[in-house]
Tab-separated table of C-alpha atoms in Angstrom:
chain	number	residue	atom	x	y	z
A	976	UNK	CA	102.653	-64.592	-56.312
A	977	UNK	CA	100.808	-61.795	-54.417
A	978	UNK	CA	98.013	-64.776	-54.510
A	979	UNK	CA	100.110	-67.071	-52.915
A	980	UNK	CA	101.815	-64.192	-50.609
A	981	UNK	CA	98.024	-63.877	-49.152
A	982	UNK	CA	97.314	-67.870	-48.869
A	983	UNK	CA	100.620	-67.860	-47.084
A	984	UNK	CA	99.962	-65.289	-45.092
A	985	UNK	CA	95.938	-66.930	-44.170
A	986	UNK	CA	97.896	-69.985	-43.490
A	987	UNK	CA	100.043	-68.867	-40.689
A	988	UNK	CA	97.418	-66.319	-38.886
A	989	UNK	CA	95.095	-69.750	-39.105
A	990	UNK	CA	98.214	-71.591	-37.666
A	991	UNK	CA	98.852	-68.493	-34.998
A	992	UNK	CA	95.100	-68.731	-33.907
A	993	UNK	CA	94.747	-72.553	-33.791
A	994	UNK	CA	97.936	-72.734	-31.507
A	995	UNK	CA	96.550	-69.563	-29.251
A	996	UNK	CA	93.515	-71.095	-28.828
A	997	UNK	CA	95.052	-74.676	-27.682
A	998	UNK	CA	97.157	-72.788	-25.140
A	999	UNK	CA	94.363	-70.765	-23.595
A	1000	UNK	CA	92.529	-74.757	-23.521
A	1001	UNK	CA	95.454	-75.906	-22.128
A	1002	UNK	CA	95.728	-73.015	-19.634
A	1003	UNK	CA	92.018	-73.436	-18.553
A	1004	UNK	CA	92.884	-77.245	-17.749
A	1005	UNK	CA	95.580	-76.793	-15.737
A	1006	UNK	CA	93.858	-74.608	-14.025
A	1007	UNK	CA	90.549	-77.035	-13.704
A	1008	UNK	CA	93.575	-79.706	-12.687
A	1009	UNK	CA	95.544	-77.481	-10.643
A	1010	UNK	CA	92.005	-76.484	-8.425
A	1011	UNK	CA	90.975	-80.079	-8.081
A	1012	UNK	CA	94.468	-80.774	-7.393
A	1013	UNK	CA	94.390	-78.441	-4.106
A	1014	UNK	CA	90.863	-79.890	-3.387
A	1015	UNK	CA	91.845	-83.583	-3.578
A	1016	UNK	CA	95.112	-82.787	-1.886
A	1017	UNK	CA	93.864	-81.012	0.767
A	1018	UNK	CA	91.104	-84.373	1.798
A	1019	UNK	CA	93.962	-86.520	1.091
A	1020	UNK	CA	96.696	-85.062	2.994
A	1021	UNK	CA	94.413	-84.409	6.167
A	1022	UNK	CA	92.615	-87.844	6.075
A	1023	UNK	CA	96.006	-89.353	5.853
A	1024	UNK	CA	97.892	-87.297	8.008
A	1025	UNK	CA	98.363	-88.497	11.447
A	1026	UNK	CA	96.804	-84.922	12.953
A	1027	UNK	CA	94.098	-85.536	10.511
A	1028	UNK	CA	92.995	-89.264	11.648
A	1029	UNK	CA	93.528	-88.729	15.305
A	1030	UNK	CA	90.885	-85.632	14.973
A	1031	UNK	CA	88.098	-87.976	13.284
A	1032	UNK	CA	89.269	-90.495	15.662
A	1033	UNK	CA	88.812	-88.281	18.510
A	1034	UNK	CA	84.810	-87.346	16.679
A	1035	UNK	CA	83.875	-90.480	15.584
A	1036	UNK	CA	84.932	-92.969	18.212
A	1037	UNK	CA	83.054	-91.743	20.911
A	1038	UNK	CA	79.953	-91.105	18.728
A	1039	UNK	CA	80.564	-95.163	17.790
A	1040	UNK	CA	81.358	-96.494	21.772
A	1041	UNK	CA	78.287	-94.984	23.448
A	1042	UNK	CA	75.783	-97.466	22.658
A	1043	UNK	CA	72.647	-97.034	21.789
A	1044	UNK	CA	72.157	-93.196	22.183
A	1045	UNK	CA	69.157	-91.617	21.476
A	1046	UNK	CA	71.382	-88.637	19.709
A	1047	UNK	CA	70.793	-87.368	16.019
A	1048	UNK	CA	74.700	-87.944	15.240
A	1049	UNK	CA	75.071	-91.785	16.292
A	1050	UNK	CA	72.408	-93.480	14.409
A	1051	UNK	CA	73.268	-91.425	11.633
A	1052	UNK	CA	77.025	-93.034	11.401
A	1053	UNK	CA	75.736	-96.938	12.928
A	1054	UNK	CA	72.310	-96.943	11.381
A	1055	UNK	CA	72.403	-94.979	7.947
A	1056	UNK	CA	75.630	-94.163	6.760
A	1057	UNK	CA	78.030	-97.056	8.280
A	1058	UNK	CA	80.230	-97.434	4.925
A	1059	UNK	CA	81.236	-94.335	5.208
A	1060	UNK	CA	82.599	-94.389	8.606
A	1061	UNK	CA	84.528	-98.223	7.532
A	1062	UNK	CA	85.699	-96.181	4.553
A	1063	UNK	CA	87.295	-93.587	6.970
A	1064	UNK	CA	88.558	-95.965	9.226
A	1065	UNK	CA	89.448	-99.046	7.736
A	1066	UNK	CA	89.849	-100.559	11.525
A	1067	UNK	CA	86.414	-100.302	12.404
A	1068	UNK	CA	83.779	-103.010	11.340
A	1069	UNK	CA	81.097	-101.700	11.523
A	1070	UNK	CA	77.486	-103.915	10.599
A	1071	UNK	CA	75.932	-103.082	7.123
A	1072	UNK	CA	72.833	-100.817	6.607
A	1073	UNK	CA	69.797	-102.478	6.094
A	1074	UNK	CA	66.988	-100.904	4.052
A	1075	UNK	CA	62.963	-100.828	4.988
A	1076	UNK	CA	62.727	-103.874	2.730
A	1077	UNK	CA	65.402	-105.905	4.196
A	1078	UNK	CA	64.841	-109.214	5.892
A	1079	UNK	CA	65.185	-109.457	9.498
A	1080	UNK	CA	65.842	-112.456	11.875
A	1081	UNK	CA	62.933	-112.749	14.480
A	1082	UNK	CA	59.055	-111.500	14.788
A	1083	UNK	CA	57.738	-111.953	17.923
A	1084	UNK	CA	53.974	-111.170	18.941
A	1085	UNK	CA	52.218	-111.173	21.951
A	1086	UNK	CA	48.958	-109.687	23.132
A	1087	UNK	CA	49.155	-106.281	24.684
A	1088	UNK	CA	50.653	-106.831	28.553
A	1089	UNK	CA	52.019	-110.056	27.238
A	1090	UNK	CA	55.757	-109.255	28.390
A	1091	UNK	CA	56.781	-107.764	24.812
A	1092	UNK	CA	58.720	-105.101	26.304
A	1093	UNK	CA	60.488	-107.293	28.650
A	1094	UNK	CA	61.218	-109.884	25.794
A	1095	UNK	CA	62.951	-107.308	23.883
A	1096	UNK	CA	64.991	-105.614	26.479
A	1097	UNK	CA	66.480	-109.619	27.465
A	1098	UNK	CA	67.093	-109.998	24.152
A	1099	UNK	CA	69.232	-106.648	23.633
A	1100	UNK	CA	71.081	-106.841	27.021
A	1101	UNK	CA	71.608	-110.430	27.656
A	1102	UNK	CA	72.621	-111.767	23.915
A	1103	UNK	CA	73.689	-108.018	22.740
A	1104	UNK	CA	70.909	-108.726	19.865
A	1105	UNK	CA	69.705	-105.302	17.971
A	1106	UNK	CA	65.764	-106.395	18.582
A	1107	UNK	CA	63.307	-103.791	20.083
A	1108	UNK	CA	59.934	-103.129	21.427
A	1109	UNK	CA	56.708	-102.140	18.980
A	1110	UNK	CA	59.750	-100.748	16.519
A	1111	UNK	CA	60.646	-101.821	12.863
A	1112	UNK	CA	62.661	-98.747	11.055
A	1113	UNK	CA	66.043	-100.166	10.859
A	1114	UNK	CA	67.586	-96.367	9.692
A	1115	UNK	CA	66.289	-94.731	12.458
A	1116	UNK	CA	66.191	-97.987	15.206
A	1117	UNK	CA	68.327	-100.377	16.604
A	1118	UNK	CA	66.010	-103.489	15.342
A	1119	UNK	CA	68.456	-105.237	12.201
A	1120	UNK	CA	68.028	-108.554	14.015
A	1121	UNK	CA	63.978	-108.269	14.705
A	1122	UNK	CA	60.990	-106.623	16.284
A	1123	UNK	CA	58.391	-107.565	19.566
A	1124	UNK	CA	55.540	-106.078	18.487
A	1125	UNK	CA	52.000	-106.803	19.738
A	1126	UNK	CA	50.324	-105.082	16.484
A	1127	UNK	CA	52.055	-106.801	13.532
A	1128	UNK	CA	49.770	-109.578	14.375
A	1129	UNK	CA	47.540	-107.833	11.336
A	1130	UNK	CA	50.263	-109.558	9.122
A	1131	UNK	CA	48.021	-112.956	9.946
A	1132	UNK	CA	44.409	-111.274	10.408
A	1133	UNK	CA	41.985	-111.359	7.688
A	1134	UNK	CA	42.383	-107.642	5.721
A	1135	UNK	CA	38.950	-105.588	6.076
A	1136	UNK	CA	38.294	-103.311	3.143
A	1137	UNK	CA	39.924	-100.145	2.634
A	1138	UNK	CA	37.352	-97.750	4.230
A	1139	UNK	CA	38.026	-99.416	7.762
A	1140	UNK	CA	41.444	-98.813	7.514
A	1141	UNK	CA	41.227	-95.325	6.119
A	1142	UNK	CA	38.703	-94.362	9.317
A	1143	UNK	CA	41.578	-96.527	11.588
A	1144	UNK	CA	43.902	-93.824	10.361
A	1145	UNK	CA	41.898	-90.824	10.749
A	1146	UNK	CA	43.108	-89.445	13.795
A	1147	UNK	CA	45.478	-89.330	16.288
A	1148	UNK	CA	44.737	-92.018	19.034
A	1149	UNK	CA	47.893	-94.143	18.146
A	1150	UNK	CA	49.252	-94.050	21.954
A	1151	UNK	CA	48.803	-97.333	22.505
A	1152	UNK	CA	52.131	-98.763	20.404
A	1153	UNK	CA	51.932	-98.050	16.828
A	1154	UNK	CA	52.752	-95.298	14.941
A	1155	UNK	CA	53.365	-95.047	11.408
A	1156	UNK	CA	56.729	-93.576	12.103
A	1157	UNK	CA	57.587	-96.568	14.274
A	1158	UNK	CA	57.726	-98.041	10.403
A	1159	UNK	CA	59.932	-95.913	8.182
A	1160	UNK	CA	60.723	-92.380	8.693
A	1161	UNK	CA	61.688	-89.537	6.197
A	1162	UNK	CA	57.898	-89.294	4.644
A	1163	UNK	CA	56.276	-86.853	7.622
A	1164	UNK	CA	57.481	-83.908	9.301
A	1165	UNK	CA	58.107	-85.799	12.834
A	1166	UNK	CA	57.455	-82.206	14.736
A	1167	UNK	CA	53.627	-82.736	14.291
A	1168	UNK	CA	52.373	-85.526	16.193
A	1169	UNK	CA	49.646	-86.234	13.238
A	1170	UNK	CA	48.292	-85.008	10.080
A	1171	UNK	CA	46.916	-85.347	6.526
A	1172	UNK	CA	50.423	-86.491	6.071
A	1173	UNK	CA	50.290	-89.287	8.746
A	1174	UNK	CA	46.958	-90.017	8.322
A	1175	UNK	CA	47.987	-91.180	4.288
A	1176	UNK	CA	51.046	-92.873	5.751
A	1177	UNK	CA	49.254	-94.684	8.320
A	1178	UNK	CA	47.013	-95.891	5.437
A	1179	UNK	CA	49.432	-97.083	3.134
A	1180	UNK	CA	51.133	-99.177	5.473
A	1181	UNK	CA	48.598	-100.906	6.745
A	1182	UNK	CA	46.983	-101.749	3.441
A	1183	UNK	CA	50.267	-103.210	2.830
A	1184	UNK	CA	50.654	-104.840	6.240
A	1185	UNK	CA	47.202	-105.929	6.911
A	1186	UNK	CA	46.795	-109.807	6.092
A	1187	UNK	CA	49.982	-109.998	3.842
A	1188	UNK	CA	51.423	-113.390	4.837
A	1189	UNK	CA	48.202	-114.948	3.133
A	1190	UNK	CA	50.023	-112.980	-0.202
A	1191	UNK	CA	53.216	-113.531	1.151
A	1192	UNK	CA	53.853	-109.617	0.794
A	1193	UNK	CA	54.853	-109.116	4.052
A	1194	UNK	CA	58.173	-106.136	4.030
A	1195	UNK	CA	60.340	-106.431	6.180
A	1196	UNK	CA	60.419	-110.403	5.768
A	1197	UNK	CA	61.208	-112.015	8.736
A	1198	UNK	CA	63.516	-115.651	8.749
A	1199	UNK	CA	61.163	-116.369	11.827
A	1200	UNK	CA	57.877	-115.841	13.661
A	1201	UNK	CA	57.125	-116.587	17.301
A	1202	UNK	CA	53.825	-116.487	19.132
A	1203	UNK	CA	55.221	-115.377	22.735
A	1204	UNK	CA	52.622	-116.941	25.290
A	1205	UNK	CA	51.539	-115.786	28.715
A	1206	UNK	CA	48.587	-116.830	30.933
A	1207	UNK	CA	45.905	-115.695	29.708
A	1208	UNK	CA	43.928	-114.671	33.089
A	1209	UNK	CA	47.308	-112.577	34.339
A	1210	UNK	CA	47.386	-110.697	30.921
A	1211	UNK	CA	43.264	-109.921	31.151
A	1212	UNK	CA	44.021	-109.043	34.812
A	1213	UNK	CA	47.149	-106.567	33.616
A	1214	UNK	CA	45.080	-104.987	30.849
A	1215	UNK	CA	42.372	-104.243	33.094
A	1216	UNK	CA	44.625	-102.746	35.588
A	1217	UNK	CA	46.182	-100.369	32.265
A	1218	UNK	CA	43.229	-99.612	30.172
A	1219	UNK	CA	40.016	-99.833	32.466
A	1220	UNK	CA	38.477	-96.369	33.920
A	1221	UNK	CA	35.235	-94.254	34.800
A	1222	UNK	CA	34.539	-96.802	37.997
A	1223	UNK	CA	36.494	-98.741	40.647
A	1224	UNK	CA	38.462	-101.328	38.948
A	1225	UNK	CA	37.481	-103.536	37.901
A	1226	UNK	CA	34.256	-102.107	36.971
A	1227	UNK	CA	34.043	-99.502	33.950
A	1228	UNK	CA	34.635	-99.068	30.051
A	1229	UNK	CA	37.614	-99.641	28.230
A	1230	UNK	CA	39.573	-96.736	27.615
A	1231	UNK	CA	38.970	-95.614	24.020
A	1232	UNK	CA	41.945	-96.273	22.458
A	1233	UNK	CA	41.831	-99.806	23.327
A	1234	UNK	CA	38.270	-100.680	21.984
A	1235	UNK	CA	39.441	-98.734	18.627
A	1236	UNK	CA	42.263	-101.251	18.103
A	1237	UNK	CA	40.196	-104.554	19.191
A	1238	UNK	CA	37.490	-103.013	16.757
A	1239	UNK	CA	39.637	-102.518	14.376
A	1240	UNK	CA	41.222	-106.004	14.437
A	1241	UNK	CA	38.311	-108.214	15.763
A	1242	UNK	CA	35.045	-105.732	14.964
A	1243	UNK	CA	34.057	-108.729	12.713
A	1244	UNK	CA	32.957	-110.559	16.086
A	1245	UNK	CA	32.701	-108.295	18.662
A	1246	UNK	CA	31.854	-104.915	19.266
A	1247	UNK	CA	34.181	-103.975	21.891
A	1248	UNK	CA	32.297	-100.787	22.895
A	1249	UNK	CA	29.761	-102.704	24.371
A	1250	UNK	CA	31.636	-105.091	26.725
A	1251	UNK	CA	32.641	-104.025	30.463
A	1252	UNK	CA	36.923	-104.014	31.464
A	1253	UNK	CA	36.609	-107.742	32.012
A	1254	UNK	CA	34.816	-108.836	28.910
A	1255	UNK	CA	36.955	-106.066	26.641
A	1256	UNK	CA	40.224	-107.646	27.981
A	1257	UNK	CA	39.005	-111.020	28.162
A	1258	UNK	CA	37.886	-110.927	23.657
A	1259	UNK	CA	40.138	-109.410	22.975
A	1260	UNK	CA	43.282	-111.782	24.923
A	1261	UNK	CA	40.955	-115.103	23.460
A	1262	UNK	CA	40.577	-113.469	19.734
A	1263	UNK	CA	44.365	-112.845	19.760
A	1264	UNK	CA	45.955	-115.919	20.927
A	1265	UNK	CA	43.305	-117.619	18.322
A	1266	UNK	CA	44.337	-116.194	15.217
A	1267	UNK	CA	48.109	-116.725	16.137
A	1268	UNK	CA	46.983	-120.183	16.870
A	1269	UNK	CA	45.658	-120.264	13.221
A	1270	UNK	CA	48.775	-118.861	11.940
A	1271	UNK	CA	51.042	-121.167	13.329
A	1272	UNK	CA	48.924	-124.607	11.981
A	1273	UNK	CA	48.935	-122.726	8.686
A	1274	UNK	CA	52.398	-122.340	8.323
A	1275	UNK	CA	53.363	-118.533	8.888
A	1276	UNK	CA	54.304	-118.807	12.590
A	1277	UNK	CA	56.979	-120.836	13.235
A	1278	UNK	CA	56.732	-121.460	16.679
A	1279	UNK	CA	54.963	-120.840	20.487
A	1280	UNK	CA	57.029	-120.357	23.430
A	1281	UNK	CA	55.943	-119.550	27.212
A	1282	UNK	CA	57.025	-116.564	29.008
A	1283	UNK	CA	56.963	-118.071	32.257
A	1284	UNK	CA	59.129	-121.149	31.075
A	1285	UNK	CA	61.358	-119.883	28.440
A	1286	UNK	CA	64.739	-118.564	28.607
A	1287	UNK	CA	66.205	-115.604	26.514
A	1288	UNK	CA	68.816	-118.462	24.701
A	1289	UNK	CA	65.899	-120.969	24.612
A	1290	UNK	CA	63.897	-117.778	22.580
A	1291	UNK	CA	66.882	-116.814	20.613
A	1292	UNK	CA	67.563	-121.123	19.371
A	1293	UNK	CA	63.589	-121.204	18.266
A	1294	UNK	CA	64.825	-117.733	16.449
A	1295	UNK	CA	67.288	-119.099	14.442
A	1296	UNK	CA	70.494	-117.315	15.774
A	1297	UNK	CA	71.745	-121.024	17.332
A	1298	UNK	CA	71.806	-122.058	13.654
A	1299	UNK	CA	74.351	-121.567	11.545
A	1300	UNK	CA	72.698	-121.879	8.324
A	1301	UNK	CA	69.479	-119.836	9.726
A	1302	UNK	CA	71.338	-116.991	11.500
A	1303	UNK	CA	71.252	-114.379	8.832
A	1304	UNK	CA	73.600	-111.913	10.250
A	1305	UNK	CA	76.742	-114.534	11.129
A	1306	UNK	CA	78.753	-112.844	13.578
A	1307	UNK	CA	75.380	-113.140	15.688
A	1308	UNK	CA	75.531	-116.838	15.682
A	1309	UNK	CA	79.290	-116.559	17.157
A	1310	UNK	CA	78.167	-114.627	19.910
A	1311	UNK	CA	75.297	-116.043	20.865
A	1312	UNK	CA	77.130	-119.319	20.719
A	1313	UNK	CA	80.060	-118.104	23.090
A	1314	UNK	CA	77.193	-116.874	25.669
A	1315	UNK	CA	74.582	-119.272	25.890
A	1316	UNK	CA	77.346	-122.150	26.131
A	1317	UNK	CA	77.491	-121.108	29.673
A	1318	UNK	CA	75.521	-122.930	31.621
A	1319	UNK	CA	75.530	-120.121	34.423
A	1320	UNK	CA	74.702	-117.273	32.341
A	1321	UNK	CA	71.428	-115.621	33.435
A	1322	UNK	CA	70.469	-115.503	29.308
A	1323	UNK	CA	69.840	-119.413	30.551
A	1324	UNK	CA	67.710	-118.917	32.993
A	1325	UNK	CA	63.880	-118.154	32.630
A	1326	UNK	CA	62.495	-114.787	32.092
A	1327	UNK	CA	61.112	-112.791	34.646
A	1328	UNK	CA	60.096	-109.219	35.210
A	1329	UNK	CA	62.516	-106.864	36.719
A	1330	UNK	CA	61.864	-103.487	34.920
A	1331	UNK	CA	58.365	-103.888	32.730
A	1332	UNK	CA	54.657	-104.945	33.017
A	1333	UNK	CA	54.159	-104.419	36.918
A	1334	UNK	CA	51.339	-102.206	35.908
A	1335	UNK	CA	48.993	-104.629	37.865
A	1336	UNK	CA	51.052	-104.940	40.984
A	1337	UNK	CA	48.646	-105.081	43.764
A	1338	UNK	CA	45.645	-103.573	41.793
A	1339	UNK	CA	43.239	-106.311	40.668
A	1340	UNK	CA	42.602	-110.064	41.127
A	1341	UNK	CA	39.713	-111.911	39.613
A	1342	UNK	CA	38.362	-115.107	40.324
A	1343	UNK	CA	36.365	-117.275	37.638
A	1344	UNK	CA	32.970	-115.624	38.595
A	1345	UNK	CA	34.065	-112.572	37.801
A	1346	UNK	CA	33.747	-112.870	34.712
A	1347	UNK	CA	30.434	-114.334	34.320
A	1348	UNK	CA	27.548	-112.296	33.205
A	1349	UNK	CA	25.918	-109.572	35.508
A	1350	UNK	CA	29.423	-109.324	37.180
A	1351	UNK	CA	31.645	-105.058	37.283
A	1352	UNK	CA	29.578	-103.633	34.675
A	1353	UNK	CA	28.633	-106.834	32.346
A	1354	UNK	CA	25.125	-106.873	30.568
A	1355	UNK	CA	25.173	-110.172	30.248
A	1356	UNK	CA	22.174	-112.281	31.802
A	1357	UNK	CA	23.456	-113.311	35.642
A	1358	UNK	CA	25.322	-116.587	35.914
A	1359	UNK	CA	26.535	-116.634	31.806
A	1360	UNK	CA	29.809	-117.687	31.317
A	1361	UNK	CA	30.778	-117.383	27.852
A	1362	UNK	CA	34.008	-115.975	28.453
A	1363	UNK	CA	34.277	-118.141	31.328
A	1364	UNK	CA	34.325	-120.929	28.897
A	1365	UNK	CA	36.305	-119.107	26.157
A	1366	UNK	CA	39.461	-118.157	28.621
A	1367	UNK	CA	39.661	-121.842	29.914
A	1368	UNK	CA	39.608	-123.483	26.624
A	1369	UNK	CA	42.748	-121.073	25.790
A	1370	UNK	CA	44.292	-121.775	28.570
A	1371	UNK	CA	44.334	-125.711	27.660
A	1372	UNK	CA	45.085	-124.528	23.740
A	1373	UNK	CA	48.216	-122.728	25.367
A	1374	UNK	CA	48.941	-125.851	27.809
A	1375	UNK	CA	48.426	-123.754	31.114
A	1376	UNK	CA	45.846	-125.192	33.990
A	1377	UNK	CA	42.963	-123.684	33.993
A	1378	UNK	CA	42.218	-125.067	37.765
A	1379	UNK	CA	46.152	-124.412	38.695
A	1380	UNK	CA	46.653	-122.254	41.455
A	1381	UNK	CA	47.652	-119.057	40.269
A	1382	UNK	CA	50.454	-117.667	41.931
A	1383	UNK	CA	53.053	-115.493	40.573
A	1384	UNK	CA	55.257	-116.112	38.850
A	1385	UNK	CA	57.974	-114.439	39.998
A	1386	UNK	CA	57.561	-114.246	44.080
A	1387	UNK	CA	54.726	-115.957	46.502
A	1388	UNK	CA	51.623	-113.344	46.042
A	1389	UNK	CA	51.171	-111.295	49.046
A	1390	UNK	CA	47.911	-111.984	51.186
A	1391	UNK	CA	44.744	-111.480	49.565
A	1392	UNK	CA	42.249	-109.199	50.850
A	1393	UNK	CA	39.851	-110.226	47.941
A	1394	UNK	CA	38.950	-113.347	46.230
A	1395	UNK	CA	42.061	-114.203	43.642
A	1396	UNK	CA	45.927	-113.720	43.453
A	1397	UNK	CA	47.572	-110.343	42.709
A	1398	UNK	CA	49.030	-110.962	39.560
A	1399	UNK	CA	50.917	-108.381	36.777
A	1400	UNK	CA	54.007	-109.663	35.215
């Protein structure tokens, strides 16, 4: 009897303990749910309350409507986190974000002083495209539609040895349209112009990008690649005006940055440190365009266009924006069809220099004799016409007449006080 009573007492104790434990657990769970409910209810109530919606609109809408602001907030919402804005403000339909390797619509390659900045500006301002000059990081800059960049031509050049790339990236002489941060961000501290981190990032980027077309490993991939050309003689003159130093133009030597990049790209055939300004600029232009002509013949570049004769809408058509099956971002197709269907729209007229590429305005002009040996610092024998022949042949290959009177593209030249015609596009 006593044993049975003890068993009942034990059962009662166990039951009581079990009930107490379950009650405590239920209380804890209730507290957790209450806290979660409180947190959620605040956010849900705020994000759905008219006052909360108004405050969010007042905060976000000005940022979204500012245009391509350089402020940190604007790219953060438009480029890195558009989905967050779309979820908070359903009436906004921002374009999806784009990663480093996501395909873009168009890459346009051209020489330095070849009108690249003007073309990028026209595609952006006249057609509303996200195309920019010498930039590729779509998380930071508005380049989700493409880039206009002279240095991306390395994709179509033979890849140099690793030690050459390492030497190229060893120091910070990158004020000529290249820096690793233009490709991607967030790797190195951007408040430091150059460091070992940037040198490594430079090596990694160039090792992947240089010669990548031949192995079909280029990232990002561009649906269309265009070769932009400008009268080579004008381009040479602009380069001399921009990069020549150490003498009265056109005498002197090209700046170290120009020599470094030219040797890096075409050092297998030339030593640009030994050239006069005219020779350095001339051989750079010849080698660059000949490499792009070969890339087009090999199928890596889709088309070529002449800057002086082509409208912004024609460039867009070559780039695939006006073909519904080729256009990667469908709203662009609709937008450009609407703009370019109006014949009198400025986007249907040949592009002309307005704000950019006037570095050579009124500075120098060259005759064919200026390209000959012994002239303007050249160490070649007097009368050597090697460069003359090379540039004349290039002009023929690109569809220019080397014997045509070289008037300025956008207006008549002023009266010349020395041989030739003033240039600078």
